Short mmCIF file of C-alpha atoms (C1' of nucleotides) in Angstrom, two decimals:
data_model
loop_
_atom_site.label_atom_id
_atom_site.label_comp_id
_atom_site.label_asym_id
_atom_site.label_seq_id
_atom_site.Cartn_x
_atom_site.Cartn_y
_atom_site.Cartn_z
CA UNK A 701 114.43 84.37 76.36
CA UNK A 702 112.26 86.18 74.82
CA UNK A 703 110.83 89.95 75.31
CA UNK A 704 107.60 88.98 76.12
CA UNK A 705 108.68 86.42 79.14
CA UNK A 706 110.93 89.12 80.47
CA UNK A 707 107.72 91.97 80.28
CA UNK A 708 105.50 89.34 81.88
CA UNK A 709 108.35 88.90 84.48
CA UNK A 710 108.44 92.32 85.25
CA UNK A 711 105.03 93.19 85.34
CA UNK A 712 104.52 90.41 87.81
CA UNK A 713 107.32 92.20 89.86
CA UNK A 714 105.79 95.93 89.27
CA UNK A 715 102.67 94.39 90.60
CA UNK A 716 104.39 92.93 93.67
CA UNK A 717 106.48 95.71 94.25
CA UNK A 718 103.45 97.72 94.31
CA UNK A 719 101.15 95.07 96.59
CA UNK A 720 104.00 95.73 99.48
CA UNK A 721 104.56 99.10 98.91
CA UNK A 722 100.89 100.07 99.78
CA UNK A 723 101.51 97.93 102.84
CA UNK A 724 104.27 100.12 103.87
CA UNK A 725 102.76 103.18 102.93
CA UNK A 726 99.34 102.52 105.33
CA UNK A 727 101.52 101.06 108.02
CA UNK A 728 103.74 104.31 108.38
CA UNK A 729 101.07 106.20 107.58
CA UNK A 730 98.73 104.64 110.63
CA UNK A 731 101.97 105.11 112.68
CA UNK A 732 103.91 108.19 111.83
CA UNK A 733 101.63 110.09 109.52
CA UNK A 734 104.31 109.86 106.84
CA UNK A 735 104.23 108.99 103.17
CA UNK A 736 106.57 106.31 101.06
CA UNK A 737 108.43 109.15 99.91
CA UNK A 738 108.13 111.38 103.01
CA UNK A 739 110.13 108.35 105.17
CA UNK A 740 112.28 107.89 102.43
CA UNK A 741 113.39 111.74 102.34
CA UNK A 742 114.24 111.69 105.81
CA UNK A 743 115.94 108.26 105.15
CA UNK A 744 118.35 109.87 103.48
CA UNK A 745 118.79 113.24 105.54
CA UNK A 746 119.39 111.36 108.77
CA UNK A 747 121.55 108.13 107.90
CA UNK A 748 124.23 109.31 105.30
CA UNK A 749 127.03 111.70 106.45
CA UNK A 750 126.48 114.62 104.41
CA UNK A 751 123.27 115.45 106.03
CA UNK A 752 122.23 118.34 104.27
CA UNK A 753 121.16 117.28 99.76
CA UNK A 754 120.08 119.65 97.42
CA UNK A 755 116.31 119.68 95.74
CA UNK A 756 117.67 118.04 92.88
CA UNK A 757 120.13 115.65 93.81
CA UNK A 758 116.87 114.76 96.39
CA UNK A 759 114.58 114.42 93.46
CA UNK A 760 116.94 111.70 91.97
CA UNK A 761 117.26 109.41 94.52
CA UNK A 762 112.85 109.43 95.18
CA UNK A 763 112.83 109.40 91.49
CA UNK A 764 110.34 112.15 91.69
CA UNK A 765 109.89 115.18 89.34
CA UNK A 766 111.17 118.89 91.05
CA UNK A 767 108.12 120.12 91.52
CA UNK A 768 107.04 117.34 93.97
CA UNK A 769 110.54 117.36 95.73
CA UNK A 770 109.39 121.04 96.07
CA UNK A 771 106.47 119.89 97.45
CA UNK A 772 107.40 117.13 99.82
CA UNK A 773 110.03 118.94 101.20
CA UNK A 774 107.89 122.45 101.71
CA UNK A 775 105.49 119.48 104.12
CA UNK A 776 108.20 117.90 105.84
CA UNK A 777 109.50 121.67 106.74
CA UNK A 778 105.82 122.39 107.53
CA UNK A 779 105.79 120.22 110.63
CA UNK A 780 108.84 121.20 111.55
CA UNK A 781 111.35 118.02 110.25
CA UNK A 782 113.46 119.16 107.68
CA UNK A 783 114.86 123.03 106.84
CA UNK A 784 115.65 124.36 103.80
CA UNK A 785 119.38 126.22 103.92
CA UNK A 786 120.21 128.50 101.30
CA UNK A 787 123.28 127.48 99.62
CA UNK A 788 126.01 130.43 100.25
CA UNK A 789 128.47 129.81 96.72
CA UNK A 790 125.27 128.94 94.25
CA UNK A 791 122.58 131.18 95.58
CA UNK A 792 120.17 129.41 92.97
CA UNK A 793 120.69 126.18 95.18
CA UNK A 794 118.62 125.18 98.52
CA UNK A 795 119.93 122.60 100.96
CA UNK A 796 117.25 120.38 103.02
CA UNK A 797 118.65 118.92 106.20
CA UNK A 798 116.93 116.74 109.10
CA UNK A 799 116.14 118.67 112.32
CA UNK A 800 116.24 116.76 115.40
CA UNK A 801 112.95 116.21 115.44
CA UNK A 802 113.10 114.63 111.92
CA UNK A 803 115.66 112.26 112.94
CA UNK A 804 114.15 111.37 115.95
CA UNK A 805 110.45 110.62 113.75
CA UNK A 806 113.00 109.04 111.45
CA UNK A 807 114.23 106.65 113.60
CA UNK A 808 111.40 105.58 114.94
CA UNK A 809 110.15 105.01 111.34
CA UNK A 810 112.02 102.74 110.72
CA UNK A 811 111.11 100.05 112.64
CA UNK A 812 107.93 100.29 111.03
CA UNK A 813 109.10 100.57 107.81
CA UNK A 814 111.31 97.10 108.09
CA UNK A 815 108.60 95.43 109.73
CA UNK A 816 106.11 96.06 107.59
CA UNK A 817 108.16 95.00 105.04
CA UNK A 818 109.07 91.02 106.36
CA UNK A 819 105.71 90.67 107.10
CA UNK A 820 104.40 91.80 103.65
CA UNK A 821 107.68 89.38 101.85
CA UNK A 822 106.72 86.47 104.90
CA UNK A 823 102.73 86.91 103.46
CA UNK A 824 103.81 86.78 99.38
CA UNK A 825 106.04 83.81 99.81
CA UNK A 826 102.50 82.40 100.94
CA UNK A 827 101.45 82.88 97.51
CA UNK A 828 103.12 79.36 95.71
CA UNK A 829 103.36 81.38 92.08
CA UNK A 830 105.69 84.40 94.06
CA UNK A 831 107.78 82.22 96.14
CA UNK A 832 110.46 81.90 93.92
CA UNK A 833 110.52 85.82 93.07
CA UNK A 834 110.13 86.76 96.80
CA UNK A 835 113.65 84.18 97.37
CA UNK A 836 115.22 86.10 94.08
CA UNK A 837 114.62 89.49 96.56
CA UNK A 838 116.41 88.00 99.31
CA UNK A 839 119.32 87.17 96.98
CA UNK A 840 119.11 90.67 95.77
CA UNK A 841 118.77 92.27 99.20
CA UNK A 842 122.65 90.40 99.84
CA UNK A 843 124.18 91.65 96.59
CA UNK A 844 123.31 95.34 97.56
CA UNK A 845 124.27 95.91 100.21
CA UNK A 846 127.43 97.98 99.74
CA UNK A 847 124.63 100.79 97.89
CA UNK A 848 125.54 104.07 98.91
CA UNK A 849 123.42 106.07 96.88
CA UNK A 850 121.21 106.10 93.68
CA UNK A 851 122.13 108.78 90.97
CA UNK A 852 120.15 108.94 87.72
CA UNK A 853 121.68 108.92 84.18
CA UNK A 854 121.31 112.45 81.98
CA UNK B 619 120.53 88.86 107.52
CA UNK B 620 119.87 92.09 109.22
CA UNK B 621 116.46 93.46 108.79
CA UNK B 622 118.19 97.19 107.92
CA UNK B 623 120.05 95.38 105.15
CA UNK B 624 116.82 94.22 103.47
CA UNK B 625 115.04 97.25 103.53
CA UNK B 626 118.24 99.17 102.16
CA UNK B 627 118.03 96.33 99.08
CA UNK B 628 114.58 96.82 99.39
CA UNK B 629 114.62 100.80 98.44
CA UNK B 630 116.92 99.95 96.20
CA UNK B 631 115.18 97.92 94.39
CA UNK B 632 111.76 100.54 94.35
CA UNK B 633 113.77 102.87 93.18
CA UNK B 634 115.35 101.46 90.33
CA UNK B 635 111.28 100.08 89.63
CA UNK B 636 110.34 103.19 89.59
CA UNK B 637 112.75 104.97 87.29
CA UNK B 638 112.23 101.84 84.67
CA UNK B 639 107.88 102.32 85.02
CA UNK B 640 108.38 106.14 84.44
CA UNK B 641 110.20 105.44 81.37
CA UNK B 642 107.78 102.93 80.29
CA UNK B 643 104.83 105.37 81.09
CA UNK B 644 106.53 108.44 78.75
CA UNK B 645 106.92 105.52 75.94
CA UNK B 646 103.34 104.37 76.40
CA UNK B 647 102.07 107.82 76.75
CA UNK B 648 103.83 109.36 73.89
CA UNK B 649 103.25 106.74 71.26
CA UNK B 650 99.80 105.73 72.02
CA UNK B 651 98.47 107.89 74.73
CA UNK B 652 98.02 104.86 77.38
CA UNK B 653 99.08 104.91 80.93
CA UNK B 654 101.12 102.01 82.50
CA UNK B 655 97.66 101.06 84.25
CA UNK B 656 95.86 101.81 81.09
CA UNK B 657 98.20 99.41 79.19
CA UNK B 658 97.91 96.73 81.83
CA UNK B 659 94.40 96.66 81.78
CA UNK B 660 94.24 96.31 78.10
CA UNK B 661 96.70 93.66 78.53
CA UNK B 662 94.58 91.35 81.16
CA UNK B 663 91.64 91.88 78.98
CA UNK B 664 93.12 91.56 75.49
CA UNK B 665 95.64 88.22 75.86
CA UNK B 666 94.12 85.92 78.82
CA UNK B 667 91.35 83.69 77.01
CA UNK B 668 88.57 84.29 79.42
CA UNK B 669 88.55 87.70 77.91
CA UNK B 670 86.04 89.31 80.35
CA UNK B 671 86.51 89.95 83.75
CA UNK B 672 84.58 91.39 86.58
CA UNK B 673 85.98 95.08 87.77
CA UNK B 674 86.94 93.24 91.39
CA UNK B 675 89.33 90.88 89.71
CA UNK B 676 90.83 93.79 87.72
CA UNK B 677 90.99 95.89 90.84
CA UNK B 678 93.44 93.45 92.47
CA UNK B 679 95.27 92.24 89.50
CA UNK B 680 96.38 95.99 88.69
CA UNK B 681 96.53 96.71 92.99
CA UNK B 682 94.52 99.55 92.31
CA UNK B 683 91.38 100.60 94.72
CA UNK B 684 88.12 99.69 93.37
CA UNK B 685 87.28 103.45 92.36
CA UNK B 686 90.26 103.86 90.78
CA UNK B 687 89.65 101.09 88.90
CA UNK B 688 86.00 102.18 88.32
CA UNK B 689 87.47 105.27 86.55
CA UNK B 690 90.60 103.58 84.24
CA UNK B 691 87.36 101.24 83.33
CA UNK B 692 84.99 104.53 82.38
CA UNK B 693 88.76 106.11 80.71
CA UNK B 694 88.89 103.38 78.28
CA UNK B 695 85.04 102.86 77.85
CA UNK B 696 85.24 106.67 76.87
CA UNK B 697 87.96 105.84 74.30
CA UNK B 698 85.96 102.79 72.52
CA UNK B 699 88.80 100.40 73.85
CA UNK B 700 86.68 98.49 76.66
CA UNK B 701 83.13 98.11 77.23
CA UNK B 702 81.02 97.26 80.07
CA UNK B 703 78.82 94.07 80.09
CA UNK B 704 76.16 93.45 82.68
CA UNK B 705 76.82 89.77 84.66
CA UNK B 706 72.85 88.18 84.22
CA UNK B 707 73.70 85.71 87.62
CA UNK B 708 74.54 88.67 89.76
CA UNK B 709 73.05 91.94 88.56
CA UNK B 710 75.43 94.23 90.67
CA UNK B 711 78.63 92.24 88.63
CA UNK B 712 80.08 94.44 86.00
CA UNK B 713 82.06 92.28 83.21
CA UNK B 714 84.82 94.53 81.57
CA UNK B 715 86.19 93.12 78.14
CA UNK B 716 88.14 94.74 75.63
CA UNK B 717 86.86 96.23 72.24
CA UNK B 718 88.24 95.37 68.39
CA UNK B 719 90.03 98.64 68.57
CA UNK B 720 91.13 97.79 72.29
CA UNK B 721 93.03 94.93 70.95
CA UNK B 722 94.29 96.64 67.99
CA UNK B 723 95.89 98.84 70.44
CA UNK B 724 96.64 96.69 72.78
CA UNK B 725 98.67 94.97 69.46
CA UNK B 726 100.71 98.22 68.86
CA UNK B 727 101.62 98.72 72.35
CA UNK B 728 103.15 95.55 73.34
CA UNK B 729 106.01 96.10 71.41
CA UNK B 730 106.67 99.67 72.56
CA UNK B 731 106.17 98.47 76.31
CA UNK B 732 108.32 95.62 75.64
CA UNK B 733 111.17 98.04 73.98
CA UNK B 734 110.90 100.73 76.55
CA UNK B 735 111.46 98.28 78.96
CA UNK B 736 114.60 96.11 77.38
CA UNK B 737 116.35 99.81 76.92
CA UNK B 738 115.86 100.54 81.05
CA UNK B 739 117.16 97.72 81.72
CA UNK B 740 120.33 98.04 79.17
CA UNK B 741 120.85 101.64 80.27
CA UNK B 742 120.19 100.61 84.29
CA UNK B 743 122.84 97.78 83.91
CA UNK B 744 125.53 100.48 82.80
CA UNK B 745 125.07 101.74 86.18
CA UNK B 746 127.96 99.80 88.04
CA UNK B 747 125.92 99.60 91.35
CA UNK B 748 123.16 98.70 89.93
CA UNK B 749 124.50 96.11 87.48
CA UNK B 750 123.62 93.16 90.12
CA UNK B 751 120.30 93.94 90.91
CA UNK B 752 119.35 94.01 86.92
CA UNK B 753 121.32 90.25 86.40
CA UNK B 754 119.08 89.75 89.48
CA UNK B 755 116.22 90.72 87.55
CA UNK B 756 116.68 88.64 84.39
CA UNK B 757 116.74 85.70 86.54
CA UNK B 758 113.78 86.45 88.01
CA UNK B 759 111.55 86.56 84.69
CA UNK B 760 112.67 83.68 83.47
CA UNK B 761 111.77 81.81 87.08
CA UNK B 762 108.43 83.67 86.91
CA UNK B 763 107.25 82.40 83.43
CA UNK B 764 104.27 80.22 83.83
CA UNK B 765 102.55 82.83 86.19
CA UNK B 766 99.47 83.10 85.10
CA UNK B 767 97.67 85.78 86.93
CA UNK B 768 98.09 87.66 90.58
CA UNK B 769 95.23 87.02 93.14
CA UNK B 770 95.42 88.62 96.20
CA UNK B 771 95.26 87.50 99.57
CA UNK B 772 92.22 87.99 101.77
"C1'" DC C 1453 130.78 145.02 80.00
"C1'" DT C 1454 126.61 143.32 78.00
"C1'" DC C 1455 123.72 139.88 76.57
"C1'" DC C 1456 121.85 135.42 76.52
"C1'" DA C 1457 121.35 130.49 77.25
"C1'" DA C 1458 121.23 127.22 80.84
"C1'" DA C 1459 120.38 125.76 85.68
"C1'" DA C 1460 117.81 125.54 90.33
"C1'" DG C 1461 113.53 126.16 92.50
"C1'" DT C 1462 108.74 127.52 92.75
"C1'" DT C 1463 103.91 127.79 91.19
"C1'" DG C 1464 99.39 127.19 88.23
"C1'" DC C 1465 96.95 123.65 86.31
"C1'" DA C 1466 95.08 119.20 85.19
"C1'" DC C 1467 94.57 114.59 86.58
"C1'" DA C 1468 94.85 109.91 88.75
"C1'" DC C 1469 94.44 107.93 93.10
"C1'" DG C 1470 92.55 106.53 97.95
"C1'" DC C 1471 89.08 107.07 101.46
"C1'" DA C 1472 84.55 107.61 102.87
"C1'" DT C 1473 79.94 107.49 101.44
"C1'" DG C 1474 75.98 106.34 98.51
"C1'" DT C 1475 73.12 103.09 95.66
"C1'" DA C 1476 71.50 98.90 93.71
"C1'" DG C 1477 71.32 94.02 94.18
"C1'" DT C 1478 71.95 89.65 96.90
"C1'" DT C 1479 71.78 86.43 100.79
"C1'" DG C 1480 70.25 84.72 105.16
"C1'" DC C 1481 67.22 84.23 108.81
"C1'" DA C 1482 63.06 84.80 111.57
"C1'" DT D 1121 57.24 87.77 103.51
"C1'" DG D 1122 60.15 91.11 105.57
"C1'" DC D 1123 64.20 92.98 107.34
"C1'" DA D 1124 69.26 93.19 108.21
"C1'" DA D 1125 73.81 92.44 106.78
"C1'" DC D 1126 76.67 92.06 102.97
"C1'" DT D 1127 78.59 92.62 98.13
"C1'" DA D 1128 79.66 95.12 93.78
"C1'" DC D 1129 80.16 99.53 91.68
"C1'" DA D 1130 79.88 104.46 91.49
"C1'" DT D 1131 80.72 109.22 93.20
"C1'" DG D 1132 82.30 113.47 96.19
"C1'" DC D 1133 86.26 115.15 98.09
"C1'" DG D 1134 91.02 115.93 99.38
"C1'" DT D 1135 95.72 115.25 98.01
"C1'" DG D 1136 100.17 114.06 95.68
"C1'" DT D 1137 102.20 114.18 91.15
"C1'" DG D 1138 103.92 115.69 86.38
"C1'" DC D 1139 104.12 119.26 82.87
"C1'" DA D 1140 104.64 123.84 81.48
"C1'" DA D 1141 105.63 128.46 82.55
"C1'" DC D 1142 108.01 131.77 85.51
"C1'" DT D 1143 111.85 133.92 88.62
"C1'" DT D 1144 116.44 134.29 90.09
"C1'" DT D 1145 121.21 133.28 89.51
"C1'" DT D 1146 125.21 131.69 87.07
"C1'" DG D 1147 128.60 131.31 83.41
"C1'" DG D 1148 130.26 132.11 78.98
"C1'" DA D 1149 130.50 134.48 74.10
"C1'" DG D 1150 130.99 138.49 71.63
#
DNA sequence: CTCCAAAAGTTGCACACGCATGTAGTTGCA
DNA sequence: TGCAACTACATGCGTGTGCAACTTTTGGAG
């Protein structure tokens, strides 16, 4: 195959990705007042056990630079969903945890979030030319199931 | 399937898009001063044979608004890459096609788009977790070949 | 012990984007 | 012909983001 077919492939997918994504975004924001990014910050300060990440390992997982973890967290804390805890052994690093108002706006998020998602994969396998990427995500939702957490290379 | 497992794929899978298009973006930006969007426009306008197309078209082909799209247009006009062509049917159409020099960028950054993105995906497939979602993603381009072009739906 | 490089977060700045609004041109209908 | 609704772009404004610079803290070398 060559590298053009697979950019072409992917760019198709980036633009995809992209078409759904803005459906999420206006469908939580219409519902919850909360960004991509926002839901997914609480995503993963209310569902995994250690419920309290620092900046940076946050910034990894939204694949966003520090200064816009900063940011995002400093408006989540704003309204009262997340805290920042100072860490007591590295006093250079800050904790974020969920309060219970956070998890509660989390989980009713997510509802939201996953419906807004079938219907957006339900409207693309519409189009004929995405149907058979839209059935390669379902195979790919399967095989990842087991995904604990993203980490980024140095 | 459980709708929870899907999304969980489904942030997955944004995630991992993300990381690869931020790593495409520092390539394209550093070696010819492009954005992805810039590079994508360039790309519509530079390989498709119809090579002019109105700014509505463009607008949902790269899933941008239409101002946004108004300004990459007036970025690259700026640059001598793209110019604007008045439609003589409909007066308020605005034709965008790519310049000589647009091309002859265009040229040079195909292979640096392409490379960027063959090394994400080499470096995203040493992650173990992630290592089915990539295989996942080869299959997809080579499903997705004869695409043509993205339309959006109504 | 002192000094210094590196790490974790925050902040100033520039910029691309979306939304709402404005403007020019088109279409339809009375 | 004249007016209203609509379409295609452009523009003002607010906001989220990345980069670079800065502060505080840590850990190690001399």
């Amino acid at each position: 195959m060559s590298l053009e077919t697979r950019a072409q492939g992917w760019r198709t997918l980036a633009a995809l990705q992209q078409r759904i994504e803005t459906k999420i975004e206006k469908a939580l924001q219409d519902h919850h007042d909360l960004s991509v990014n926002e839901f997914c910050l609480l995503h993963h300060l209310s569902v995994p056990g250690g419920p309290s990440t620092r900046m940076q390992h946050l910034a990894e997982m939204l694949v966003l630079s520090q200064s816009a973890t900063t940011r995002l967290v400093t408006r989540l804390e704003n309204r009262g969903l997340v805290k920042r805890v100072l860490s007591a052994e590295d006093r250079r690093g800050i904790y974020a945890e969920a309060t219970e108002s956070g998890r509660e706006l989390h989980d009713r998020a997510v509802p939201t979030h996953n419906e807004a998602l079938e219907a957006a994969l339900r409207e693309a396998e519409g189009l004929p030319e995405l149907t058979p990427l839209v059935s390669a995500l379902e195979t790919l939702a399967l095989k990842v199931q087991p995904l604990s957490g993203l980490e980024a290379q140095p």
